[in-house]
PDB file of C-alpha atoms in Angstrom:
ATOM      1  CA  MET Z   1      21.337  -1.553  45.462  1.00  0.00           C
ATOM      2  CA  GLN Z   2      22.780   2.182  43.885  1.00  0.00           C
ATOM      3  CA  GLN Z   3      19.756   4.065  41.946  1.00  0.00           C
ATOM      4  CA  PRO Z   4      21.149   3.932  38.205  1.00  0.00           C
ATOM      5  CA  MET Z   5      22.120   7.193  36.634  1.00  0.00           C
ATOM      6  CA  LEU Z   6      21.568   5.747  32.980  1.00  0.00           C
ATOM      7  CA  ALA Z   7      18.435   3.806  32.236  1.00  0.00           C
ATOM      8  CA  ILE Z   8      19.669   1.353  29.424  1.00  0.00           C
ATOM      9  CA  ILE Z   9      15.858   0.144  27.408  1.00  0.00           C
ATOM     10  CA  ILE Z  10      16.001  -2.330  24.626  1.00  0.00           C
ATOM     11  CA  VAL Z  11      12.767  -3.857  23.174  1.00  0.00           C
ATOM     12  CA  SER Z  12      13.066  -7.343  21.214  1.00  0.00           C
ATOM     13  CA  TRP Z  13      10.777  -9.850  19.569  1.00  0.00           C
ATOM     14  CA  ASN Z  14      12.138 -13.285  18.547  1.00  0.00           C
ATOM     15  CA  VAL Z  15      15.992 -12.270  18.295  1.00  0.00           C
ATOM     16  CA  ARG Z  16      16.938 -14.541  21.321  1.00  0.00           C
ATOM     17  CA  ASP Z  17      20.357 -14.919  20.638  1.00  0.00           C
ATOM     18  CA  LEU Z  18      21.428 -10.994  19.718  1.00  0.00           C
ATOM     19  CA  LEU Z  19      20.030  -9.930  22.803  1.00  0.00           C
ATOM     20  CA  GLU Z  20      22.455 -12.370  24.448  1.00  0.00           C
ATOM     21  CA  ARG Z  21      25.384 -10.899  22.767  1.00  0.00           C
ATOM     22  CA  CYS Z  22      23.578  -7.281  23.273  1.00  0.00           C
ATOM     23  CA  ILE Z  23      23.305  -7.306  26.659  1.00  0.00           C
ATOM     24  CA  THR Z  24      26.794  -9.205  27.354  1.00  0.00           C
ATOM     25  CA  THR Z  25      28.820  -6.388  25.351  1.00  0.00           C
ATOM     26  CA  VAL Z  26      26.335  -3.521  26.975  1.00  0.00           C
ATOM     27  CA  HIS Z  27      27.986  -5.230  30.629  1.00  0.00           C
ATOM     28  CA  ALA Z  28      31.487  -4.921  28.792  1.00  0.00           C
ATOM     29  CA  SER Z  29      30.851  -1.426  28.006  1.00  0.00           C
ATOM     30  CA  LEU Z  30      30.332  -0.356  30.850  1.00  0.00           C
ATOM     31  CA  ALA Z  31      32.685  -2.105  33.310  1.00  0.00           C
ATOM     32  CA  GLY Z  32      34.768   0.022  35.549  1.00  0.00           C
ATOM     33  CA  SER Z  33      33.031   3.377  34.414  1.00  0.00           C
ATOM     34  CA  GLY Z  34      31.649   4.318  37.535  1.00  0.00           C
ATOM     35  CA  ILE Z  35      28.309   4.664  35.840  1.00  0.00           C
ATOM     36  CA  ALA Z  36      25.433   3.522  37.473  1.00  0.00           C
ATOM     37  CA  TYR Z  37      22.969   1.492  35.267  1.00  0.00           C
ATOM     38  CA  ARG Z  38      20.197  -0.505  35.222  1.00  0.00           C
ATOM     39  CA  ILE Z  39      18.822  -2.485  31.707  1.00  0.00           C
ATOM     40  CA  THR Z  40      15.001  -3.024  31.024  1.00  0.00           C
ATOM     41  CA  VAL Z  41      14.432  -5.685  28.215  1.00  0.00           C
ATOM     42  CA  VAL Z  42      10.781  -5.170  26.705  1.00  0.00           C
ATOM     43  CA  ASP Z  43       9.098  -8.755  25.151  1.00  0.00           C
ATOM     44  CA  ASN Z  44       6.821  -8.305  22.229  1.00  0.00           C
ATOM     45  CA  ALA Z  45       5.698 -11.848  22.947  1.00  0.00           C
ATOM     46  CA  SER Z  46       8.999 -13.640  21.274  1.00  0.00           C
ATOM     47  CA  THR Z  47       8.092 -17.116  21.149  1.00  0.00           C
ATOM     48  CA  ASP Z  48      12.004 -17.874  20.490  1.00  0.00           C
ATOM     49  CA  GLY Z  49      13.169 -18.719  24.522  1.00  0.00           C
ATOM     50  CA  THR Z  50      13.982 -15.310  25.223  1.00  0.00           C
ATOM     51  CA  PHE Z  51      12.238 -15.644  28.475  1.00  0.00           C
ATOM     52  CA  ALA Z  52      14.083 -18.471  29.452  1.00  0.00           C
ATOM     53  CA  MET Z  53      17.729 -16.863  28.426  1.00  0.00           C
ATOM     54  CA  LEU Z  54      17.035 -13.961  30.331  1.00  0.00           C
ATOM     55  CA  ARG Z  55      16.396 -15.773  33.478  1.00  0.00           C
ATOM     56  CA  THR Z  56      19.246 -17.928  33.392  1.00  0.00           C
ATOM     57  CA  ARG Z  57      21.755 -15.615  31.391  1.00  0.00           C
ATOM     58  CA  HIS Z  58      21.282 -12.243  32.599  1.00  0.00           C
ATOM     59  CA  PRO Z  59      18.993 -12.558  35.971  1.00  0.00           C
ATOM     60  CA  ASN Z  60      19.456  -9.025  36.606  1.00  0.00           C
ATOM     61  CA  VAL Z  61      17.907  -7.499  34.004  1.00  0.00           C
ATOM     62  CA  GLU Z  62      14.799  -6.411  34.473  1.00  0.00           C
ATOM     63  CA  VAL Z  63      11.769  -8.109  32.066  1.00  0.00           C
ATOM     64  CA  ILE Z  64       8.529  -6.554  30.612  1.00  0.00           C
ATOM     65  CA  ASP Z  65       6.473  -9.213  29.048  1.00  0.00           C
ATOM     66  CA  ALA Z  66       4.653  -6.679  26.747  1.00  0.00           C
ATOM     67  CA  GLY Z  67       1.991  -9.522  25.827  1.00  0.00           C
ATOM     68  CA  ARG Z  68       1.841  -8.318  22.689  1.00  0.00           C
ATOM     69  CA  ASN Z  69       3.781  -6.870  19.973  1.00  0.00           C
ATOM     70  CA  LEU Z  70       3.822  -3.368  20.355  1.00  0.00           C
ATOM     71  CA  GLY Z  71       6.510  -1.972  18.185  1.00  0.00           C
ATOM     72  CA  PHE Z  72       9.372   0.070  18.722  1.00  0.00           C
ATOM     73  CA  ALA Z  73       7.623   2.693  20.199  1.00  0.00           C
ATOM     74  CA  GLY Z  74       4.545   0.892  22.639  1.00  0.00           C
ATOM     75  CA  GLY Z  75       7.832  -1.345  23.715  1.00  0.00           C
ATOM     76  CA  ASN Z  76      10.109   1.900  24.522  1.00  0.00           C
ATOM     77  CA  ASN Z  77       6.896   3.644  26.173  1.00  0.00           C
ATOM     78  CA  LEU Z  78       6.088   0.645  28.136  1.00  0.00           C
ATOM     79  CA  ALA Z  79       9.504   0.762  30.115  1.00  0.00           C
ATOM     80  CA  LEU Z  80       9.912   5.147  30.398  1.00  0.00           C
ATOM     81  CA  ARG Z  81       6.616   4.840  31.840  1.00  0.00           C
ATOM     82  CA  ARG Z  82       7.982   2.475  34.583  1.00  0.00           C
ATOM     83  CA  VAL Z  83      11.962   3.927  34.737  1.00  0.00           C
ATOM     84  CA  LEU Z  84      10.710   7.568  35.284  1.00  0.00           C
ATOM     85  CA  SER Z  85       7.864   7.354  37.238  1.00  0.00           C
ATOM     86  CA  ARG Z  86       9.577   4.785  40.019  1.00  0.00           C
ATOM     87  CA  ASN Z  87       9.940   6.529  43.619  1.00  0.00           C
ATOM     88  CA  GLY Z  88      13.612   8.028  44.269  1.00  0.00           C
ATOM     89  CA  SER Z  89      14.096   7.571  40.661  1.00  0.00           C
ATOM     90  CA  ARG Z  90      17.673   9.360  39.657  1.00  0.00           C
ATOM     91  CA  VAL Z  91      17.977   8.919  36.237  1.00  0.00           C
ATOM     92  CA  ARG Z  92      19.577  11.429  34.155  1.00  0.00           C
ATOM     93  CA  HIS Z  93      19.745   9.921  30.651  1.00  0.00           C
ATOM     94  CA  VAL Z  94      18.199   6.741  28.826  1.00  0.00           C
ATOM     95  CA  LEU Z  95      19.542   5.264  26.101  1.00  0.00           C
ATOM     96  CA  LEU Z  96      17.139   3.619  23.967  1.00  0.00           C
ATOM     97  CA  LEU Z  97      19.073   0.210  22.128  1.00  0.00           C
ATOM     98  CA  ASN Z  98      18.132  -2.344  19.536  1.00  0.00           C
ATOM     99  CA  PRO Z  99      18.112  -5.772  20.171  1.00  0.00           C
ATOM    100  CA  ASP Z 100      20.247  -6.386  17.405  1.00  0.00           C
ATOM    101  CA  THR Z 101      23.176  -3.686  17.975  1.00  0.00           C
ATOM    102  CA  GLU Z 102      26.838  -4.780  19.581  1.00  0.00           C
ATOM    103  CA  VAL Z 103      28.306  -2.247  21.720  1.00  0.00           C
ATOM    104  CA  ILE Z 104      32.246  -1.355  20.720  1.00  0.00           C
ATOM    105  CA  GLY Z 105      34.255  -0.717  23.592  1.00  0.00           C
ATOM    106  CA  ASP Z 106      33.602   2.237  26.004  1.00  0.00           C
ATOM    107  CA  ALA Z 107      31.112   3.443  23.584  1.00  0.00           C
ATOM    108  CA  ILE Z 108      28.645   3.581  25.802  1.00  0.00           C
ATOM    109  CA  PRO Z 109      30.472   5.649  28.966  1.00  0.00           C
ATOM    110  CA  THR Z 110      31.950   8.120  25.438  1.00  0.00           C
ATOM    111  CA  LEU Z 111      28.422   8.928  24.925  1.00  0.00           C
ATOM    112  CA  VAL Z 112      27.482   9.467  28.641  1.00  0.00           C
ATOM    113  CA  ARG Z 113      30.304  11.906  29.492  1.00  0.00           C
ATOM    114  CA  TYR Z 114      30.060  13.855  26.154  1.00  0.00           C
ATOM    115  CA  LEU Z 115      25.984  14.687  27.243  1.00  0.00           C
ATOM    116  CA  GLU Z 116      27.146  14.794  30.985  1.00  0.00           C
ATOM    117  CA  GLU Z 117      29.896  17.926  29.455  1.00  0.00           C
ATOM    118  CA  HIS Z 118      27.132  19.416  27.035  1.00  0.00           C
ATOM    119  CA  PRO Z 119      23.745  21.064  28.472  1.00  0.00           C
ATOM    120  CA  ASP Z 120      23.252  22.138  25.513  1.00  0.00           C
ATOM    121  CA  VAL Z 121      22.656  18.570  23.818  1.00  0.00           C
ATOM    122  CA  VAL Z 122      19.533  16.224  24.107  1.00  0.00           C
ATOM    123  CA  VAL Z 123      20.053  13.502  22.067  1.00  0.00           C
ATOM    124  CA  VAL Z 124      23.919  11.977  20.796  1.00  0.00           C
ATOM    125  CA  GLY Z 125      24.201   9.096  19.097  1.00  0.00           C
ATOM    126  CA  PRO Z 126      27.058   7.210  17.631  1.00  0.00           C
ATOM    127  CA  ARG Z 127      28.388   5.861  14.303  1.00  0.00           C
ATOM    128  CA  LEU Z 128      26.870   2.650  13.686  1.00  0.00           C
ATOM    129  CA  ARG Z 129      28.858   0.011  11.824  1.00  0.00           C
ATOM    130  CA  TYR Z 130      27.520  -2.912   9.793  1.00  0.00           C
ATOM    131  CA  SER Z 131      28.212  -6.598  10.494  1.00  0.00           C
ATOM    132  CA  ASP Z 132      30.965  -6.447   8.362  1.00  0.00           C
ATOM    133  CA  GLY Z 133      32.367  -3.523   9.646  1.00  0.00           C
ATOM    134  CA  THR Z 134      31.248  -0.837   6.962  1.00  0.00           C
ATOM    135  CA  VAL Z 135      29.550   2.944   8.256  1.00  0.00           C
ATOM    136  CA  GLN Z 136      25.947   2.317   8.133  1.00  0.00           C
ATOM    137  CA  SER Z 137      24.219   6.331   7.718  1.00  0.00           C
ATOM    138  CA  SER Z 138      22.591   7.035  10.125  1.00  0.00           C
ATOM    139  CA  ARG Z 139      22.686  10.778  10.707  1.00  0.00           C
ATOM    140  CA  ARG Z 140      20.059  12.715   8.559  1.00  0.00           C
ATOM    141  CA  ARG Z 141      18.138  16.078   7.805  1.00  0.00           C
ATOM    142  CA  PHE Z 142      14.693  16.272   8.413  1.00  0.00           C
ATOM    143  CA  PRO Z 143      12.932  14.810   4.891  1.00  0.00           C
ATOM    144  CA  THR Z 144      11.355  17.113   2.315  1.00  0.00           C
ATOM    145  CA  PRO Z 145       8.214  16.076   0.795  1.00  0.00           C
ATOM    146  CA  GLY Z 146      10.690  14.309  -2.628  1.00  0.00           C
ATOM    147  CA  VAL Z 147      12.418  12.810  -0.050  1.00  0.00           C
ATOM    148  CA  LEU Z 148       9.026  11.152   1.316  1.00  0.00           C
ATOM    149  CA  PHE Z 149       8.179   9.761  -2.532  1.00  0.00           C
ATOM    150  CA  TRP Z 150      11.352   8.646  -3.283  1.00  0.00           C
ATOM    151  CA  GLU Z 151      12.957   6.698   0.333  1.00  0.00           C
ATOM    152  CA  SER Z 152      12.468   3.261  -0.084  1.00  0.00           C
ATOM    153  CA  THR Z 153       9.715   3.035  -3.242  1.00  0.00           C
ATOM    154  CA  PRO Z 154      10.667   1.973  -6.611  1.00  0.00           C
ATOM    155  CA  LEU Z 155      12.302   5.260  -7.441  1.00  0.00           C
ATOM    156  CA  GLU Z 156      15.144   4.444  -5.027  1.00  0.00           C
ATOM    157  CA  TRP Z 157      15.419   0.901  -6.138  1.00  0.00           C
ATOM    158  CA  ARG Z 158      16.012   3.010 -10.147  1.00  0.00           C
ATOM    159  CA  TRP Z 159      18.076   5.971  -8.865  1.00  0.00           C
ATOM    160  CA  LEU Z 160      20.132   5.144  -5.817  1.00  0.00           C
ATOM    161  CA  ASN Z 161      22.953   7.879  -5.735  1.00  0.00           C
ATOM    162  CA  ASN Z 162      20.042  11.493  -6.080  1.00  0.00           C
ATOM    163  CA  PRO Z 163      20.176  14.773  -4.882  1.00  0.00           C
ATOM    164  CA  TRP Z 164      17.827  14.409  -2.764  1.00  0.00           C
ATOM    165  CA  VAL Z 165      19.281  11.282  -0.875  1.00  0.00           C
ATOM    166  CA  ARG Z 166      22.601  12.922  -0.525  1.00  0.00           C
ATOM    167  CA  ARG Z 167      21.452  15.750   1.413  1.00  0.00           C
ATOM    168  CA  TYR Z 168      18.867  13.625   3.613  1.00  0.00           C
ATOM    169  CA  ARG Z 169      21.791  11.094   4.382  1.00  0.00           C
ATOM    170  CA  CYS Z 170      24.374  14.141   4.957  1.00  0.00           C
ATOM    171  CA  MET Z 171      26.577  12.317   2.633  1.00  0.00           C
ATOM    172  CA  ASP Z 172      27.516  16.183   2.311  1.00  0.00           C
ATOM    173  CA  THR Z 173      29.737  15.871   5.084  1.00  0.00           C
ATOM    174  CA  PRO Z 174      32.310  13.509   6.218  1.00  0.00           C
ATOM    175  CA  ASP Z 175      31.085  10.389   8.652  1.00  0.00           C
ATOM    176  CA  ASP Z 176      34.149  10.491  10.886  1.00  0.00           C
ATOM    177  CA  GLN Z 177      33.308  14.160  11.905  1.00  0.00           C
ATOM    178  CA  GLU Z 178      30.857  15.079  15.188  1.00  0.00           C
ATOM    179  CA  GLN Z 179      28.447  17.066  13.874  1.00  0.00           C
ATOM    180  CA  THR Z 180      24.976  18.152  14.730  1.00  0.00           C
ATOM    181  CA  VAL Z 181      22.339  17.097  12.524  1.00  0.00           C
ATOM    182  CA  ASP Z 182      18.058  17.201  12.821  1.00  0.00           C
ATOM    183  CA  TRP Z 183      17.657  13.382  13.860  1.00  0.00           C
ATOM    184  CA  LEU Z 184      19.584  10.218  14.116  1.00  0.00           C
ATOM    185  CA  VAL Z 185      18.734   6.615  13.031  1.00  0.00           C
ATOM    186  CA  GLY Z 186      16.695   4.931  16.568  1.00  0.00           C
ATOM    187  CA  ALA Z 187      19.227   1.917  17.025  1.00  0.00           C
ATOM    188  CA  ALA Z 188      21.035   3.711  19.633  1.00  0.00           C
ATOM    189  CA  LEU Z 189      20.276   6.876  20.925  1.00  0.00           C
ATOM    190  CA  LEU Z 190      21.093   8.923  24.175  1.00  0.00           C
ATOM    191  CA  VAL Z 191      18.346  11.212  25.478  1.00  0.00           C
ATOM    192  CA  ARG Z 192      18.823  13.521  28.499  1.00  0.00           C
ATOM    193  CA  ARG Z 193      15.796  12.869  30.672  1.00  0.00           C
ATOM    194  CA  SER Z 194      14.834  16.517  31.388  1.00  0.00           C
ATOM    195  CA  ALA Z 195      13.993  16.651  27.857  1.00  0.00           C
ATOM    196  CA  ILE Z 196      11.705  13.324  27.768  1.00  0.00           C
ATOM    197  CA  ASP Z 197       9.764  14.974  30.477  1.00  0.00           C
ATOM    198  CA  ARG Z 198       9.213  18.164  28.301  1.00  0.00           C
ATOM    199  CA  VAL Z 199       8.346  16.788  25.340  1.00  0.00           C
ATOM    200  CA  GLY Z 200       6.454  13.654  26.009  1.00  0.00           C
ATOM    201  CA  LEU Z 201       6.981   9.961  25.354  1.00  0.00           C
ATOM    202  CA  LEU Z 202       7.751   8.388  21.286  1.00  0.00           C
ATOM    203  CA  ASP Z 203       4.532   8.354  19.702  1.00  0.00           C
ATOM    204  CA  ALA Z 204       2.886   5.249  19.527  1.00  0.00           C
ATOM    205  CA  GLY Z 205       0.444   5.869  16.679  1.00  0.00           C
ATOM    206  CA  PHE Z 206       3.353   4.849  14.705  1.00  0.00           C
ATOM    207  CA  VAL Z 207       3.729   1.062  14.837  1.00  0.00           C
ATOM    208  CA  MET Z 208       7.462   0.963  13.514  1.00  0.00           C
ATOM    209  CA  TYR Z 209       9.327   3.243  11.222  1.00  0.00           C
ATOM    210  CA  SER Z 210       9.406   7.311  11.967  1.00  0.00           C
ATOM    211  CA  GLU Z 211       8.733   7.071  15.369  1.00  0.00           C
ATOM    212  CA  GLU Z 212      12.442   8.374  16.367  1.00  0.00           C
ATOM    213  CA  LEU Z 213      12.323  10.859  13.232  1.00  0.00           C
ATOM    214  CA  GLU Z 214       8.897  12.574  14.953  1.00  0.00           C
ATOM    215  CA  TRP Z 215      10.111  12.378  18.370  1.00  0.00           C
ATOM    216  CA  GLN Z 216      13.362  13.701  17.981  1.00  0.00           C
ATOM    217  CA  GLN Z 217      11.671  16.961  16.111  1.00  0.00           C
ATOM    218  CA  ARG Z 218      10.378  17.421  19.157  1.00  0.00           C
ATOM    219  CA  LEU Z 219      13.194  17.215  21.180  1.00  0.00           C
ATOM    220  CA  HIS Z 220      14.426  19.265  19.200  1.00  0.00           C
ATOM    221  CA  ALA Z 221      13.117  21.918  20.738  1.00  0.00           C
ATOM    222  CA  CYS Z 222      15.089  21.649  24.227  1.00  0.00           C
ATOM    223  CA  GLY Z 223      18.298  21.362  22.774  1.00  0.00           C
ATOM    224  CA  ARG Z 224      21.252  19.934  19.837  1.00  0.00           C
ATOM    225  CA  ILE Z 225      21.119  16.480  18.396  1.00  0.00           C
ATOM    226  CA  VAL Z 226      24.613  15.260  17.923  1.00  0.00           C
ATOM    227  CA  TYR Z 227      26.202  12.329  16.114  1.00  0.00           C
ATOM    228  CA  LEU Z 228      29.382  11.550  17.837  1.00  0.00           C
ATOM    229  CA  PRO Z 229      31.431   9.104  15.896  1.00  0.00           C
ATOM    230  CA  ALA Z 230      33.743   8.613  18.552  1.00  0.00           C
ATOM    231  CA  ALA Z 231      31.366   6.453  20.085  1.00  0.00           C
ATOM    232  CA  GLU Z 232      30.638   3.178  18.155  1.00  0.00           C
ATOM    233  CA  ILE Z 233      27.822   0.614  18.134  1.00  0.00           C
ATOM    234  CA  MET Z 234      27.581  -2.488  15.742  1.00  0.00           C
ATOM    235  CA  HIS Z 235      24.148  -2.825  14.537  1.00  0.00           C
ATOM    236  CA  HIS Z 236      23.018  -6.315  12.623  1.00  0.00           C
ATOM    237  CA  GLU Z 237      20.117  -4.297  10.621  1.00  0.00           C
ATOM    238  CA  GLY Z 238      16.647  -5.124  10.417  1.00  0.00           C
ATOM    239  CA  LYS Z 239      16.925  -8.742  12.043  1.00  0.00           C
ATOM    240  CA  SER Z 240      13.447  -8.537  13.652  1.00  0.00           C
ATOM    241  CA  SER Z 241      11.864  -7.035  10.806  1.00  0.00           C
ATOM    242  CA  THR Z 242      12.923  -8.554   7.995  1.00  0.00           C
ATOM    243  CA  GLN Z 243      11.373 -11.671   9.334  1.00  0.00           C
ATOM    244  CA  VAL Z 244       8.023 -10.415   7.585  1.00  0.00           C
ATOM    245  CA  PRO Z 245       9.491  -8.656   4.609  1.00  0.00           C
ATOM    246  CA  THR Z 246       5.862  -7.614   3.266  1.00  0.00           C
ATOM    247  CA  TRP Z 247       4.856  -6.162   6.932  1.00  0.00           C
ATOM    248  CA  ARG Z 248       8.046  -4.112   6.680  1.00  0.00           C
ATOM    249  CA  LEU Z 249       7.480  -2.821   3.813  1.00  0.00           C
ATOM    250  CA  MET Z 250       3.832  -1.728   3.976  1.00  0.00           C
ATOM    251  CA  THR Z 251       4.621  -0.494   7.771  1.00  0.00           C
ATOM    252  CA  PHE Z 252       7.391   1.488   6.359  1.00  0.00           C
ATOM    253  CA  HIS Z 253       5.250   3.251   4.242  1.00  0.00           C
ATOM    254  CA  ARG Z 254       2.157   3.706   6.660  1.00  0.00           C
ATOM    255  CA  SER Z 255       4.588   5.252   9.086  1.00  0.00           C
ATOM    256  CA  ARG Z 256       5.431   8.134   6.386  1.00  0.00           C
ATOM    257  CA  LEU Z 257       2.175   8.490   5.103  1.00  0.00           C
ATOM    258  CA  ARG Z 258       1.038   9.446   8.968  1.00  0.00           C
ATOM    259  CA  TYR Z 259       4.307  11.763   9.286  1.00  0.00           C
ATOM    260  CA  ALA Z 260       3.463  13.297   6.323  1.00  0.00           C
ATOM    261  CA  ARG Z 261       0.281  14.150   7.409  1.00  0.00           C
ATOM    262  CA  MET Z 262       1.361  15.677  10.474  1.00  0.00           C
ATOM    263  CA  ARG Z 263       4.310  17.497   8.619  1.00  0.00           C
ATOM    264  CA  TYR Z 264       2.887  18.537   5.590  1.00  0.00           C
ATOM    265  CA  GLY Z 265      -1.239  17.988   5.722  1.00  0.00           C
ATOM    266  CA  ASP Z 266      -3.860  16.261   4.185  1.00  0.00           C
ATOM    267  CA  HIS Z 267      -2.722  17.191   0.498  1.00  0.00           C
ATOM    268  CA  LEU Z 268       0.329  15.727   0.543  1.00  0.00           C
ATOM    269  CA  ALA Z 269      -0.565  12.726   2.562  1.00  0.00           C
ATOM    270  CA  THR Z 270      -3.345  11.739   0.230  1.00  0.00           C
ATOM    271  CA  GLY Z 271      -1.125  12.286  -3.194  1.00  0.00           C
ATOM    272  CA  LEU Z 272       1.973  10.342  -1.322  1.00  0.00           C
ATOM    273  CA  TYR Z 273      -1.121   7.631  -1.178  1.00  0.00           C
ATOM    274  CA  ILE Z 274      -2.084   7.642  -4.750  1.00  0.00           C
ATOM    275  CA  PHE Z 275       1.718   7.824  -6.048  1.00  0.00           C
ATOM    276  CA  LEU Z 276       2.431   4.441  -3.888  1.00  0.00           C
ATOM    277  CA  MET Z 277      -0.163   2.928  -4.866  1.00  0.00           C
ATOM    278  CA  ALA Z 278       0.378   3.676  -8.727  1.00  0.00           C
ATOM    279  CA  VAL Z 279       4.040   2.714  -8.362  1.00  0.00           C
ATOM    280  CA  TYR Z 280       3.480  -0.167  -6.373  1.00  0.00           C
ATOM    281  CA  GLY Z 281       0.736  -1.538  -8.910  1.00  0.00           C
ATOM    282  CA  ALA Z 282       2.673  -1.088 -11.570  1.00  0.00           C
ATOM    283  CA  GLU Z 283       5.687  -3.401  -9.997  1.00  0.00           C
ATOM    284  CA  LEU Z 284       2.645  -5.592 -10.049  1.00  0.00           C
ATOM    285  CA  PHE Z 285       1.849  -5.102 -13.159  1.00  0.00           C
ATOM    286  CA  VAL Z 286       5.486  -5.988 -14.498  1.00  0.00           C
ATOM    287  CA  GLU Z 287       5.889  -9.188 -11.960  1.00  0.00           C
ATOM    288  CA  ALA Z 288       2.397 -10.512 -13.476  1.00  0.00           C
ATOM    289  CA  GLY Z 289       3.863  -9.804 -17.191  1.00  0.00           C
ATOM    290  CA  LYS Z 290       7.131 -12.276 -16.385  1.00  0.00           C
ATOM    291  CA  TRP Z 291       5.211 -14.640 -14.877  1.00  0.00           C
ATOM    292  CA  LEU Z 292       2.962 -15.165 -18.206  1.00  0.00           C
ATOM    293  CA  LEU Z 293       6.068 -15.320 -19.782  1.00  0.00           C
ATOM    294  CA  GLY Z 294       7.471 -17.710 -17.445  1.00  0.00           C
ATOM    295  CA  HIS Z 295      10.540 -16.170 -16.162  1.00  0.00           C
ATOM    296  CA  ARG Z 296      10.801 -17.649 -12.741  1.00  0.00           C
ATOM    297  CA  ARG Z 297       7.665 -18.617 -12.198  1.00  0.00           C
ATOM    298  CA  ASP Z 298       8.225 -19.540  -8.540  1.00  0.00           C
ATOM    299  CA  LEU Z 299      10.262 -16.031  -7.650  1.00  0.00           C
ATOM    300  CA  ARG Z 300       7.282 -13.957  -9.941  1.00  0.00           C
ATOM    301  CA  ARG Z 301       4.451 -15.739  -7.861  1.00  0.00           C
ATOM    302  CA  GLN Z 302       6.402 -14.658  -4.665  1.00  0.00           C
ATOM    303  CA  ARG Z 303       6.331 -11.032  -5.589  1.00  0.00           C
ATOM    304  CA  ILE Z 304       2.641 -10.986  -6.543  1.00  0.00           C
ATOM    305  CA  GLY Z 305       1.501 -12.010  -3.067  1.00  0.00           C
ATOM    306  CA  GLY Z 306       3.716  -9.699  -1.815  1.00  0.00           C
ATOM    307  CA  TYR Z 307       2.749  -6.581  -3.818  1.00  0.00           C
ATOM    308  CA  VAL Z 308      -0.982  -7.688  -3.745  1.00  0.00           C
ATOM    309  CA  ALA Z 309      -0.674  -7.877   0.286  1.00  0.00           C
ATOM    310  CA  PHE Z 310       0.948  -4.523   0.342  1.00  0.00           C
ATOM    311  CA  LEU Z 311      -1.868  -2.922  -1.676  1.00  0.00           C
ATOM    312  CA  ARG Z 312      -4.380  -4.376   0.490  1.00  0.00           C
ATOM    313  CA  GLY Z 313      -2.838  -3.044   3.323  1.00  0.00           C
ATOM    314  CA  LEU Z 314      -1.587   0.256   2.836  1.00  0.00           C
ATOM    315  CA  GLY Z 315      -3.857   2.781   3.718  1.00  0.00           C
ATOM    316  CA  LEU Z 316      -4.397   6.641   4.015  1.00  0.00           C
ATOM    317  CA  ARG Z 317      -5.025   6.492   7.342  1.00  0.00           C
ATOM    318  CA  ASP Z 318      -4.205   4.498  10.537  1.00  0.00           C
TER     319      ASP Z 318
END
């Protein structure tokens, strides 16, 4: 078998049918491209028959049983260590791909050709689309402290189109324009192997969320990060993490607290923690009041339970 120059890594948890579709579209995208590739799936202890599906429908896919849920960073690192350490490995590029994606047309060869033709670029990513075809925001500037206090908090729920989000999400530039960015959402990232060798793997201290942000900050020292809308991938966003919504919210903010401490220091991280406890405590108080008034008590009870679990689980440090 020809040694692959492209390693494709997919970390999956309980999304068997989406994973099967993802792999099928990867093969279709690369068919006839002349690019030698190998797909490695890391299974984070799925219980939905993922292993059986891979054995019967995609026997040529390498499968790594993580044994437990290692998260995005831990799962990708497990595969990266194996893929890049093989004797005789000539892997030049690594594509980190979410299992809830579908590759559109020749998106993967387009990304690979771009890296091959632009030696100053270390990461390139496609334009992402939601299931209904609308464009998903995937371009980012590095977050300011204001963004840390806004994103995925009650402030965002109540003030969507604010100045922080517009700058942070690059809304001042069109999404159909190729452009250099600070970082890209991690649903589909093609990364130059030599850059990984220089900066190291993802930080597995991030169980989920912010790991691709922190990694791309390190990768920035090696070259440019480019958004390439000529390549498109559909992203059925969050199909694994939405199975546990309270855990998802708590994990997002725990990761942001860790990032805030690494990027801005303990004082800002402590302030962010106090802020999160206050605003979500206020949301809990509001929901409790509505429950006392008899307003949609089943919904209020569910939300109260979620906020209580969030406040108990949120920690200032890992």
